[in-house]
PDB file of C-alpha atoms in Angstrom:
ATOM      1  CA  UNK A  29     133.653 141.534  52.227  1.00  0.00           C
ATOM      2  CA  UNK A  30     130.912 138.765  52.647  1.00  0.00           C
ATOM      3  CA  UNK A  31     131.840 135.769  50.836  1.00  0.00           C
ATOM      4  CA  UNK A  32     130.695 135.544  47.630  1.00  0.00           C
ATOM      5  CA  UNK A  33     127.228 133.175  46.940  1.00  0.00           C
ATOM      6  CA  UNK A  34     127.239 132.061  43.577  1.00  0.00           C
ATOM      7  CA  UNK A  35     124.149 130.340  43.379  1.00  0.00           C
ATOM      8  CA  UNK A  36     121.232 130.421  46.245  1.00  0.00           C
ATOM      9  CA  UNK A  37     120.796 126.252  46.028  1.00  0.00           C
ATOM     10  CA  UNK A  38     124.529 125.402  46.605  1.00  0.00           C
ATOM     11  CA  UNK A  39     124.285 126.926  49.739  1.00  0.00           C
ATOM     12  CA  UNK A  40     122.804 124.044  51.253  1.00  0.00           C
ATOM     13  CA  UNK A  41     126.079 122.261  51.522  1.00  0.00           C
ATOM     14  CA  UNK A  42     126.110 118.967  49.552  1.00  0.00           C
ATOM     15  CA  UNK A  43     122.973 120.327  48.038  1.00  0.00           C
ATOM     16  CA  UNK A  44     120.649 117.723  47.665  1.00  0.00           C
ATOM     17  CA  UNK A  45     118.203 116.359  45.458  1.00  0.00           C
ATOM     18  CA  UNK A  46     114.619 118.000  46.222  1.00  0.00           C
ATOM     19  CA  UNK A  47     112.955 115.738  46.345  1.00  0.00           C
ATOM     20  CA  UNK A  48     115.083 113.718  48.928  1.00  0.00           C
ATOM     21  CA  UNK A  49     112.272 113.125  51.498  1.00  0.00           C
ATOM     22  CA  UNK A  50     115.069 113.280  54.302  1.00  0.00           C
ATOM     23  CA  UNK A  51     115.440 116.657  53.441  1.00  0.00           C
ATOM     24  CA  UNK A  52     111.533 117.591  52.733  1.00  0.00           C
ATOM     25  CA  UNK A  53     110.917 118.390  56.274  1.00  0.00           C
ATOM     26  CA  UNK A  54     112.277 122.162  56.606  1.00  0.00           C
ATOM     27  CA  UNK A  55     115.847 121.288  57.337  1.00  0.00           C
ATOM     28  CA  UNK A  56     116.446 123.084  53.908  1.00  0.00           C
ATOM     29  CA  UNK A  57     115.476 126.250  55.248  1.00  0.00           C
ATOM     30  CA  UNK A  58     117.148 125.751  58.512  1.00  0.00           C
ATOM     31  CA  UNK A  59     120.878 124.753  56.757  1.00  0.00           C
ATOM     32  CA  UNK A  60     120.234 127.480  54.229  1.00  0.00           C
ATOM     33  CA  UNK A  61     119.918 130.670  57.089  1.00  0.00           C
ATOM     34  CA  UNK A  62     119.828 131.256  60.602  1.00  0.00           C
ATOM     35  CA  UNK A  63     116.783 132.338  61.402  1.00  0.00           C
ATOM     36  CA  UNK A  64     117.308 133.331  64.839  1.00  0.00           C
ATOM     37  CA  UNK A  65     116.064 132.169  68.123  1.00  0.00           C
ATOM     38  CA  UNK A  66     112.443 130.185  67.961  1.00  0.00           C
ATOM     39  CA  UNK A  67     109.645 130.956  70.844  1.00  0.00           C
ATOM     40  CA  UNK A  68     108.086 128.247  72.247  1.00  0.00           C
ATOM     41  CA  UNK A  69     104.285 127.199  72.077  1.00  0.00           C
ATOM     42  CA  UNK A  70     104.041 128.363  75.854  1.00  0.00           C
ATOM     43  CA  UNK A  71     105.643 131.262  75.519  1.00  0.00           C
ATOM     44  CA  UNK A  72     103.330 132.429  72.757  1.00  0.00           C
ATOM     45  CA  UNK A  73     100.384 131.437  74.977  1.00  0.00           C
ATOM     46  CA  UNK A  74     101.826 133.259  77.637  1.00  0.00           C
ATOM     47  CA  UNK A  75     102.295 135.898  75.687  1.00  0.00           C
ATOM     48  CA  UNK A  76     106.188 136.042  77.276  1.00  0.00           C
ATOM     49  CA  UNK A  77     109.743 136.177  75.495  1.00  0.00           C
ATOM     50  CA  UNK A  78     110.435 138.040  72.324  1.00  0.00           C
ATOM     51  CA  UNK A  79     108.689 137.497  69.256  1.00  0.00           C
ATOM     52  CA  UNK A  80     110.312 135.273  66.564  1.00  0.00           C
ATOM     53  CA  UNK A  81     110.451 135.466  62.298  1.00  0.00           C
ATOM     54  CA  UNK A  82     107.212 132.811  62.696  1.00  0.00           C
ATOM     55  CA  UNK A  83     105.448 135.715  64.447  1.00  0.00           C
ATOM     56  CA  UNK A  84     106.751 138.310  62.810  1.00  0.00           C
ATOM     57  CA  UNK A  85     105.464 136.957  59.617  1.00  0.00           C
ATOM     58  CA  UNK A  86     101.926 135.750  61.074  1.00  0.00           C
ATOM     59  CA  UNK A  87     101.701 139.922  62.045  1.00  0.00           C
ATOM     60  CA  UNK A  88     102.620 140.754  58.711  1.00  0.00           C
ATOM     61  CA  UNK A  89     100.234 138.017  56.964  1.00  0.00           C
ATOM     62  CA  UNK A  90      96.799 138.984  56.389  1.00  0.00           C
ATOM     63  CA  UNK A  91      94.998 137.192  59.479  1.00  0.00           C
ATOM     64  CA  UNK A  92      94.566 133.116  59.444  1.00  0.00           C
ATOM     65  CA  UNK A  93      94.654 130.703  62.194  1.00  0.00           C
ATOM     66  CA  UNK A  94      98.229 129.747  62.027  1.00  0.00           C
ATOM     67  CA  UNK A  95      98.051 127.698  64.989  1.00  0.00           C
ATOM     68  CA  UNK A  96      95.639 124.855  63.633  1.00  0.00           C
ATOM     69  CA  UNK A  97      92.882 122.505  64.865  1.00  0.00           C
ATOM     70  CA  UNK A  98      92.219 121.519  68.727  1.00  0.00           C
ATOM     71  CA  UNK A  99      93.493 123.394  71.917  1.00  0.00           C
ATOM     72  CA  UNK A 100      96.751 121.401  71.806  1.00  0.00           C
ATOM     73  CA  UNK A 101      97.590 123.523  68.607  1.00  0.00           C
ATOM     74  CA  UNK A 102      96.979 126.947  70.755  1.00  0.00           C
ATOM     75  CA  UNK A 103     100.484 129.127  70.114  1.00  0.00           C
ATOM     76  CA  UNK A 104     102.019 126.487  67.983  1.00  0.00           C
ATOM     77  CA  UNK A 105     102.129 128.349  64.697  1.00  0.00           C
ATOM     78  CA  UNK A 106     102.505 124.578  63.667  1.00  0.00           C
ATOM     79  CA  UNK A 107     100.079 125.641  60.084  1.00  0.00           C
ATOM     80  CA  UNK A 108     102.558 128.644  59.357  1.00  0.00           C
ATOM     81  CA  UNK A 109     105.969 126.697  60.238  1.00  0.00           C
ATOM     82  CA  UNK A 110     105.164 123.947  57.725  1.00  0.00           C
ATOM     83  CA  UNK A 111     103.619 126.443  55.046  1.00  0.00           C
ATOM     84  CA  UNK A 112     106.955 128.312  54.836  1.00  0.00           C
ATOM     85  CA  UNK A 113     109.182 124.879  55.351  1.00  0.00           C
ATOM     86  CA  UNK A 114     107.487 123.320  51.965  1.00  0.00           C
ATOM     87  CA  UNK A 115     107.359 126.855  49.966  1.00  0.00           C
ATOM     88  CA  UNK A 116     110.581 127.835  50.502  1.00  0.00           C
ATOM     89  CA  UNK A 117     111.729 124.000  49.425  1.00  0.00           C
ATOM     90  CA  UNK A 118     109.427 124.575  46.016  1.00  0.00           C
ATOM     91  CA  UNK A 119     111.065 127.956  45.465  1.00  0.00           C
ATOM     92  CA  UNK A 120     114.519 126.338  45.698  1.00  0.00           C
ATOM     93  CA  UNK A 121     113.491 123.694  43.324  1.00  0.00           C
ATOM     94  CA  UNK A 122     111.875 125.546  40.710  1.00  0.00           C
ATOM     95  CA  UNK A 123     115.047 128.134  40.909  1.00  0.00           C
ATOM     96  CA  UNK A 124     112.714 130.813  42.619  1.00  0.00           C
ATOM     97  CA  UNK A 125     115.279 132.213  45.315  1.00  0.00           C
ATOM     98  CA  UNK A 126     116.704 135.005  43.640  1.00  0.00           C
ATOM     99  CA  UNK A 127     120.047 136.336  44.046  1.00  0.00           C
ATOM    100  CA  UNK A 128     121.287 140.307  43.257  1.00  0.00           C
ATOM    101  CA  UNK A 129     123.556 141.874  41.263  1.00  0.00           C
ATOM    102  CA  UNK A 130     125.830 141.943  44.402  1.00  0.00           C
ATOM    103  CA  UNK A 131     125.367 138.665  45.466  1.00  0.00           C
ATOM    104  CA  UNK A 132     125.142 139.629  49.128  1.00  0.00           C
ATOM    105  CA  UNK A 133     121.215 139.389  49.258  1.00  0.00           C
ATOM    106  CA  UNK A 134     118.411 136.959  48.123  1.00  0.00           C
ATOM    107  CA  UNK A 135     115.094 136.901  48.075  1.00  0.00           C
ATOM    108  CA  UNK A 136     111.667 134.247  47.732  1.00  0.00           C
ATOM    109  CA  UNK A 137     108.281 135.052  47.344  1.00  0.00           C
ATOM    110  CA  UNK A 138     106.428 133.446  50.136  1.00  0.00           C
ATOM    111  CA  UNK A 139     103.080 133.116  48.318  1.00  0.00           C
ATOM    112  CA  UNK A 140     101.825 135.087  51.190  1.00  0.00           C
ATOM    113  CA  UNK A 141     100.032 138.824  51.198  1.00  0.00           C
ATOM    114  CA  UNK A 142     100.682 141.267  54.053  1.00  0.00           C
ATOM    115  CA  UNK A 143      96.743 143.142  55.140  1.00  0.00           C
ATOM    116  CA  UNK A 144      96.756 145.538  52.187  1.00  0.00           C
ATOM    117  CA  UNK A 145      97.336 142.168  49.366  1.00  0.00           C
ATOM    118  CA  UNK A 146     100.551 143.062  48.962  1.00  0.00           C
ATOM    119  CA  UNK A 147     103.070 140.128  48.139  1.00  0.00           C
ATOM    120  CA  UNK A 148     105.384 139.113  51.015  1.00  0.00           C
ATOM    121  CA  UNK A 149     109.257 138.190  50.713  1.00  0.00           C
ATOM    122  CA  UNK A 150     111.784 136.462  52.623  1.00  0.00           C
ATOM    123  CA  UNK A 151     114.671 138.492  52.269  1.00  0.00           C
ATOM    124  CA  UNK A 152     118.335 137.105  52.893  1.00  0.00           C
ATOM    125  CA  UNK A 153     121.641 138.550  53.663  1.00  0.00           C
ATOM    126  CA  UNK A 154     125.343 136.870  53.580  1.00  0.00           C
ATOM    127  CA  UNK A 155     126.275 135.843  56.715  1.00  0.00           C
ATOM    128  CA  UNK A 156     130.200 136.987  57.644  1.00  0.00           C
ATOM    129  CA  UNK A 157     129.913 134.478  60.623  1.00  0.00           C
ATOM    130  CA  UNK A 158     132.192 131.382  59.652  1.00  0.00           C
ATOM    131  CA  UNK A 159     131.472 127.586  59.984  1.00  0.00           C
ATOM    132  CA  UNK A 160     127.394 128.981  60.186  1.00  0.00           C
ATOM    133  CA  UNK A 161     124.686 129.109  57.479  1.00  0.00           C
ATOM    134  CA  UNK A 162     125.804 130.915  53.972  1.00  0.00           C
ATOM    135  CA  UNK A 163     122.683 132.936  55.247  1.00  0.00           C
ATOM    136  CA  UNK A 164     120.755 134.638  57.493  1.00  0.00           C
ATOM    137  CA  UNK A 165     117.465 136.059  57.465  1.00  0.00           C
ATOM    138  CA  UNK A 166     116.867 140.022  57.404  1.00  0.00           C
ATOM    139  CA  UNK A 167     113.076 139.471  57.927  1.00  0.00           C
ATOM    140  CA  UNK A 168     110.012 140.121  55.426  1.00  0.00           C
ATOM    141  CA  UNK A 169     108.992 142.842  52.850  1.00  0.00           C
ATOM    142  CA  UNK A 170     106.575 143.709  50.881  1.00  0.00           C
ATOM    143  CA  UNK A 171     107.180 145.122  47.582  1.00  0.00           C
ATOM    144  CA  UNK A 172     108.632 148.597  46.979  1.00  0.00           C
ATOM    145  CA  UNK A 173     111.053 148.999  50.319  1.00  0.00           C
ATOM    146  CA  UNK A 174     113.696 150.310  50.098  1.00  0.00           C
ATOM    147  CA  UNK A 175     115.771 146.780  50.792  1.00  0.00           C
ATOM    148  CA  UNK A 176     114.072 145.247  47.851  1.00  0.00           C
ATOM    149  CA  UNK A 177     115.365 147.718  45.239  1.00  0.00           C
ATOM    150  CA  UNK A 178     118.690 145.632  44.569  1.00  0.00           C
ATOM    151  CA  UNK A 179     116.708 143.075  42.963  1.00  0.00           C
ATOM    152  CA  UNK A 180     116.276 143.626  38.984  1.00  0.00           C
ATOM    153  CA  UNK A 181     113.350 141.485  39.387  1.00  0.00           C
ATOM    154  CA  UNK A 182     111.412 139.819  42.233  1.00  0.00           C
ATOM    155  CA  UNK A 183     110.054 136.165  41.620  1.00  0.00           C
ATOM    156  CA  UNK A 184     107.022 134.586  41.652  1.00  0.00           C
ATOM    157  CA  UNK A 185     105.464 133.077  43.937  1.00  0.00           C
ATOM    158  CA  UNK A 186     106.262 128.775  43.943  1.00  0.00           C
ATOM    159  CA  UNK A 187     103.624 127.009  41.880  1.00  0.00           C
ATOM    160  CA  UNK A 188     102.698 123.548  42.450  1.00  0.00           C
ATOM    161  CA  UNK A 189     101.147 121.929  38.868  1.00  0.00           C
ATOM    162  CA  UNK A 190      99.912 123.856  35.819  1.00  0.00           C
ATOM    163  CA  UNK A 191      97.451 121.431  34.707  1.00  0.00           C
ATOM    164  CA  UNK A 192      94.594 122.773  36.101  1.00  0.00           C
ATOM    165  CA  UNK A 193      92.497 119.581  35.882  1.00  0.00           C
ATOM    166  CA  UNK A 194      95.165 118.146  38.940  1.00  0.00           C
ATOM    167  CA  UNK A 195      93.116 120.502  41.280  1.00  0.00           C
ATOM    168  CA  UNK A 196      89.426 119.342  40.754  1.00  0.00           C
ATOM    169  CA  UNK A 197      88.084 115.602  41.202  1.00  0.00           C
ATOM    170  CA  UNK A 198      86.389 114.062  38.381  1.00  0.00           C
ATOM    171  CA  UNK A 199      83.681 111.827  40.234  1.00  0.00           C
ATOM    172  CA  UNK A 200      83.655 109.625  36.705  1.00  0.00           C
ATOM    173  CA  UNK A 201      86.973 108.497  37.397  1.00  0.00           C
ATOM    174  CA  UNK A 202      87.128 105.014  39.331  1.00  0.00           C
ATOM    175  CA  UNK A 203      88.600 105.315  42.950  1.00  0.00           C
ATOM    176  CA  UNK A 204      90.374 102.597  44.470  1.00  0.00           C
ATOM    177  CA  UNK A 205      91.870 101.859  47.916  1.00  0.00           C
ATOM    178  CA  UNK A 206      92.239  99.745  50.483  1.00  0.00           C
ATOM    179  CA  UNK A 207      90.011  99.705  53.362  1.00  0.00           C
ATOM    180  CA  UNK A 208      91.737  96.916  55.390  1.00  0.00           C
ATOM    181  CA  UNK A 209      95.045  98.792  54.936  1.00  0.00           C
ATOM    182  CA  UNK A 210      92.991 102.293  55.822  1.00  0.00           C
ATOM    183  CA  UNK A 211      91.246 101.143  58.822  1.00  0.00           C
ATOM    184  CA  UNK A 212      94.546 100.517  60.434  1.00  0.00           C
ATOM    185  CA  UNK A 213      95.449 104.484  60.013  1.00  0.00           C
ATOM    186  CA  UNK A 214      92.194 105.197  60.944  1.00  0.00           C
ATOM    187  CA  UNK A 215      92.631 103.174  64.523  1.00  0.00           C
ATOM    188  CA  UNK A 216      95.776 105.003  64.994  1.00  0.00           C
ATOM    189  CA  UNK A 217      93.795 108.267  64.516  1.00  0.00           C
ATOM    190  CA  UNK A 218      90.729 107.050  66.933  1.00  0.00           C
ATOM    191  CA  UNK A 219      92.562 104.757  69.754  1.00  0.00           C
ATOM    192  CA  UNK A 220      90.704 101.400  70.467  1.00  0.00           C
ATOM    193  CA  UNK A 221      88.636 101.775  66.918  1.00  0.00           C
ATOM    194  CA  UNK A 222      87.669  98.727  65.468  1.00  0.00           C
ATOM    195  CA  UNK A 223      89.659  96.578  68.103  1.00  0.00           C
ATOM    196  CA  UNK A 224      86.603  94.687  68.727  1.00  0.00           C
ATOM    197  CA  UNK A 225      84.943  94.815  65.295  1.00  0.00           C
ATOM    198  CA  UNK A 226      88.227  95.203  62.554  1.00  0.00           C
ATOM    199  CA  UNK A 227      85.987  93.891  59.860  1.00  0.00           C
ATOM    200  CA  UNK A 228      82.636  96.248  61.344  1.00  0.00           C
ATOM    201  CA  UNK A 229      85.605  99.719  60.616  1.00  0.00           C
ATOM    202  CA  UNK A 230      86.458  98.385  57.163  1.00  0.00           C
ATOM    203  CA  UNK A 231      82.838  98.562  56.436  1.00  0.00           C
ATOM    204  CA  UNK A 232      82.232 101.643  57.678  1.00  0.00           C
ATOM    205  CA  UNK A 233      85.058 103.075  55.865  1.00  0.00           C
ATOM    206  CA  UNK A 234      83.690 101.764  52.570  1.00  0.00           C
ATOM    207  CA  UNK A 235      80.895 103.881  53.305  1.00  0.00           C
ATOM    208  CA  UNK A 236      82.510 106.851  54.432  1.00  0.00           C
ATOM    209  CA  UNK A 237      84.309 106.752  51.284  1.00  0.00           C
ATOM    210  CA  UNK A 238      81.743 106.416  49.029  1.00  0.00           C
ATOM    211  CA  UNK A 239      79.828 109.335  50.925  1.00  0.00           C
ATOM    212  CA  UNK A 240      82.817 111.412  50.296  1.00  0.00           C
ATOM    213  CA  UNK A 241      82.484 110.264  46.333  1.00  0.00           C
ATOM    214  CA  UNK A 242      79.018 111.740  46.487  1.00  0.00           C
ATOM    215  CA  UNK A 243      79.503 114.663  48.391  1.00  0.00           C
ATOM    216  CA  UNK A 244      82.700 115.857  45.945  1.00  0.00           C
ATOM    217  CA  UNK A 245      79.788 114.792  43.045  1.00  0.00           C
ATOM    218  CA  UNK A 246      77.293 117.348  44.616  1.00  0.00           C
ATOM    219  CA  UNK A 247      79.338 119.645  45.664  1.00  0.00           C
ATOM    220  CA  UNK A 248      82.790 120.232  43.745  1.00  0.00           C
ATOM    221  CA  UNK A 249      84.676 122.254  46.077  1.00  0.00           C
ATOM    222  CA  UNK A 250      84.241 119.558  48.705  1.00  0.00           C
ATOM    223  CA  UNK A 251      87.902 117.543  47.091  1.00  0.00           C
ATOM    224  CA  UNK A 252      90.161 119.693  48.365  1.00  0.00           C
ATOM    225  CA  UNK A 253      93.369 119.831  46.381  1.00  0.00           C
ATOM    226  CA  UNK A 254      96.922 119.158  48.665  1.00  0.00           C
ATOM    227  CA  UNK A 255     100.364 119.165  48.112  1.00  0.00           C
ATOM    228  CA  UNK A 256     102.498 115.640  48.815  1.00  0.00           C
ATOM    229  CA  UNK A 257     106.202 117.632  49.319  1.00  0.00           C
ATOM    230  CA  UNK A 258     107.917 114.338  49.120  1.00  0.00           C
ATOM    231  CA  UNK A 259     106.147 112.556  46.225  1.00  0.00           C
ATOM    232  CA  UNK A 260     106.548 116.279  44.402  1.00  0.00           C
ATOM    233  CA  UNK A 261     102.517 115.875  43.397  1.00  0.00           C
ATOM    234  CA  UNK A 262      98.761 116.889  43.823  1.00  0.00           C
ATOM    235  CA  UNK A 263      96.734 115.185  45.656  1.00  0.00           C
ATOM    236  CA  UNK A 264      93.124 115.406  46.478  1.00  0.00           C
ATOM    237  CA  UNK A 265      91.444 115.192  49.687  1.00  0.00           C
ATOM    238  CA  UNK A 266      88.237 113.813  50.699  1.00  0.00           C
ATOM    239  CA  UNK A 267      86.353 114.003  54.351  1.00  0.00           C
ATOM    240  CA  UNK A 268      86.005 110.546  56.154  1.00  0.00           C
ATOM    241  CA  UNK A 269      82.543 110.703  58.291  1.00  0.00           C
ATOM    242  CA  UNK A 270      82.907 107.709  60.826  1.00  0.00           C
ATOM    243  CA  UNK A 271      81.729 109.471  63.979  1.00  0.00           C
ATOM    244  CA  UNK A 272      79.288 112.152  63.525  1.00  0.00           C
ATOM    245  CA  UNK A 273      78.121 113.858  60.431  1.00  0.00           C
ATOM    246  CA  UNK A 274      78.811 117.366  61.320  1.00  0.00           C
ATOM    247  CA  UNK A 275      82.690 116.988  61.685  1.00  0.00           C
ATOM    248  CA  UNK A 276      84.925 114.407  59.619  1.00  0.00           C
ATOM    249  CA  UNK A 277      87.061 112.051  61.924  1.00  0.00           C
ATOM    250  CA  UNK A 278      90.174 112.218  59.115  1.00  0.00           C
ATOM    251  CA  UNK A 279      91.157 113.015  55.258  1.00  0.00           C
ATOM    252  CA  UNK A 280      91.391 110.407  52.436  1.00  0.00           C
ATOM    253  CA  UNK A 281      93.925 111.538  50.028  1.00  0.00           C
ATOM    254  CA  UNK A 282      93.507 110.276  46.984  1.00  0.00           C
ATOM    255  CA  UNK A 283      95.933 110.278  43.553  1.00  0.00           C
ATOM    256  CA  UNK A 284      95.547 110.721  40.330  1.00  0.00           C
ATOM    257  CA  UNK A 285      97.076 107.170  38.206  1.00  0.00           C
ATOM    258  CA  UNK A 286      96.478 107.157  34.426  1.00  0.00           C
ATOM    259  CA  UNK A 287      92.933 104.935  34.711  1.00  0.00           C
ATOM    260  CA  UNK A 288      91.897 105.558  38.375  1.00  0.00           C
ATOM    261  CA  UNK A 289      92.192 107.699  41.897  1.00  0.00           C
ATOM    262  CA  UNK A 290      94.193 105.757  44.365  1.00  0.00           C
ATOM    263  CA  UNK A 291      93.503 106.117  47.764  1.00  0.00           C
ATOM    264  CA  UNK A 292      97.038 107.561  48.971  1.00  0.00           C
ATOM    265  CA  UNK A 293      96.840 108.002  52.840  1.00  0.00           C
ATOM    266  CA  UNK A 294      94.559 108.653  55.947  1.00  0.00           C
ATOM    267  CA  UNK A 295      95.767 112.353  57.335  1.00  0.00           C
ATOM    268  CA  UNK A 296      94.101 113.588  60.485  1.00  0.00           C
ATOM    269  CA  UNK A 297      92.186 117.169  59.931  1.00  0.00           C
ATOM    270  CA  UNK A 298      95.563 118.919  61.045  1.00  0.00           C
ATOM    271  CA  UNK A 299      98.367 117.351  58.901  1.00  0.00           C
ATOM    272  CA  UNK A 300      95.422 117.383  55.931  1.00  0.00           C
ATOM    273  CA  UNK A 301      95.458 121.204  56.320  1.00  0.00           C
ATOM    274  CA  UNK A 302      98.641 121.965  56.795  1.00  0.00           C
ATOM    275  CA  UNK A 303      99.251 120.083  53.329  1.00  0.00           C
ATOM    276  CA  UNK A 304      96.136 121.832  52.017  1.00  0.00           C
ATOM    277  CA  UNK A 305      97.041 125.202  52.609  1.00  0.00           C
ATOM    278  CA  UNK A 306     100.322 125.219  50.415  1.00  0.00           C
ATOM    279  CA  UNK A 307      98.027 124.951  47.483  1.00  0.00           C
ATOM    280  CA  UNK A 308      95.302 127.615  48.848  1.00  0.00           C
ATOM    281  CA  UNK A 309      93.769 128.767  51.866  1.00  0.00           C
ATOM    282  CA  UNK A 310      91.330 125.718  52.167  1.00  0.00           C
ATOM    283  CA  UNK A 311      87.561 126.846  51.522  1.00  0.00           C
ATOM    284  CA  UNK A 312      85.570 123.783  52.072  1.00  0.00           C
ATOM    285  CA  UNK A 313      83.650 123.790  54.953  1.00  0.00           C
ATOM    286  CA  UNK A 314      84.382 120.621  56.259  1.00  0.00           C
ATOM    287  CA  UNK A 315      88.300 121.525  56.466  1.00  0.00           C
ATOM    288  CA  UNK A 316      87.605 124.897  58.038  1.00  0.00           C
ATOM    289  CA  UNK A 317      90.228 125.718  61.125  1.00  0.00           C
ATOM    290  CA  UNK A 318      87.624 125.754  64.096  1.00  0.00           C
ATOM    291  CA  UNK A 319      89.310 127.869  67.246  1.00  0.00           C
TER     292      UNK A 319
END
């Protein structure tokens, strides 16, 4: 008989704290199942070796660019890899894997829907292979297969606040940040920026910031709302125009204190997506995946 799994989160050995930002980076999943063998970026652009549960699950997904931004990103899935890293940590913490009667199965909604809006689950099995994960991954299902039906009740999907004023930016609200400390992140993002002129890029990212202020005024769905997995909180994120003004050269996060925003972080267009997308499939224009 498998071994018995009495609770879903104690599988993960000395089963720690969620928000432990140590443990915020997927390694959750990865000591809670096997998950099989990975392909590699090149073999998905060389369309060789056999598909893994990433690509299994980007079939089964209605279509998105799982990949990312930029022709580095081609056949990394590196969008769809952190998506299910950070949900499946939220569905832990909120007590969202769900066990059956049996014990031998569980199950987590991946907040996902397959081509016909159907939810998506991760569905688990015991694993009889000693000294290895509790688990192992049996693959994905939508509702109403058979290998569902041992489940009295399938969860939700993981939520991230339910204070719905967390997800919109209030442009009467005082923003503060620092551009000296910003303008260092910012060189880090555009190599050799502001090396001549440090003062000249700490100007121009008081106006890029202010822009953004006036863009998210015009136009609300330009704050895009994120989730931080290791503070455990909303953010909001705002395009940074330093270059050109057709495409932003980075994200300003920005959080929500009890008097003011507080500029949080500088993400580049990738990592601010990939953070974005937990929440929602990202709408505004300016954070659109271009292939």
């Amino acid at each position: 008989m498998p071994k018995t799994q009495p609770d879903p989160a104690s599988s993960l050995g000395k089963n720690r704290d969620p928000s432990d930002g140590a443990a915020a980076g997927g390694d959750k999943l990865f000591s809670f199942a096997w998950w099989g063998p990975r392909r590699s970026p090149d073999e998905r652009r060389a369309d060789a070796g056999t598909p893994d549960m990433f690509d299994r699950l980007a079939k089964t997904a209605a279509p998105e660019n799982w990949d990312g931004l930029g022709p580095g990103t081609a056949g990394s899935l590196a969008v769809l890899k952190n998506y299910v890293a950070r949900v499946f940590d939220q569905a832990l913490a909120q007590e969202a894997v769900i066990l059956d009667a049996d014990a031998q199965s569980c199950v987590f909604n991946t907040g996902l829907v397959s081509r016909r809006n159907e939810d998506i689950y991760g569905l688990f099995e015991a694993n009889l292979r000693p000294d290895k994960q509790p688990w192992f991954l049996k693959g994905w299902r939508t509702a109403g297969v058979h290998q569902l039906s041992t489940f009295a009740e399938l969860p939700e999907p993981p939520s991230y606040s339910a204070d719905p004023y967390e997800y919109f930016f209030d442009w009467d609200v005082p923003l503060s940040f620092s551009a000296q400390i910003f303008s260092r992140e910012i060189s880090g993002l555009l190599p050799g920026a502001g090396q001549e002129m440090p003062y000249g890029l700490e100007l121009a990212l008081n106006a890029a910031v202010t822009s953004a202020r006036t863009l998210a005024q015009r136009n609300p769905g330009t704050a895009v709302p994120m989730w931080h997995a290791q503070k455990r909180e909303i953010q909001l994120l705002l395009p940074l125009y330093l270059v050109t003004p057709e495409v932003p050269t980075a994200a300003l996060a920005v959080s929500r204190g009890d008097a003011s925003y507080l500029g949080a972080g500088v993400l580049s267009l990738q990592k601010a997506y990939e953070a974005a997308r937990l929440v929602a499939r990202p709408s505004a224009h300016w954070l659109a995946l271009r292939t």
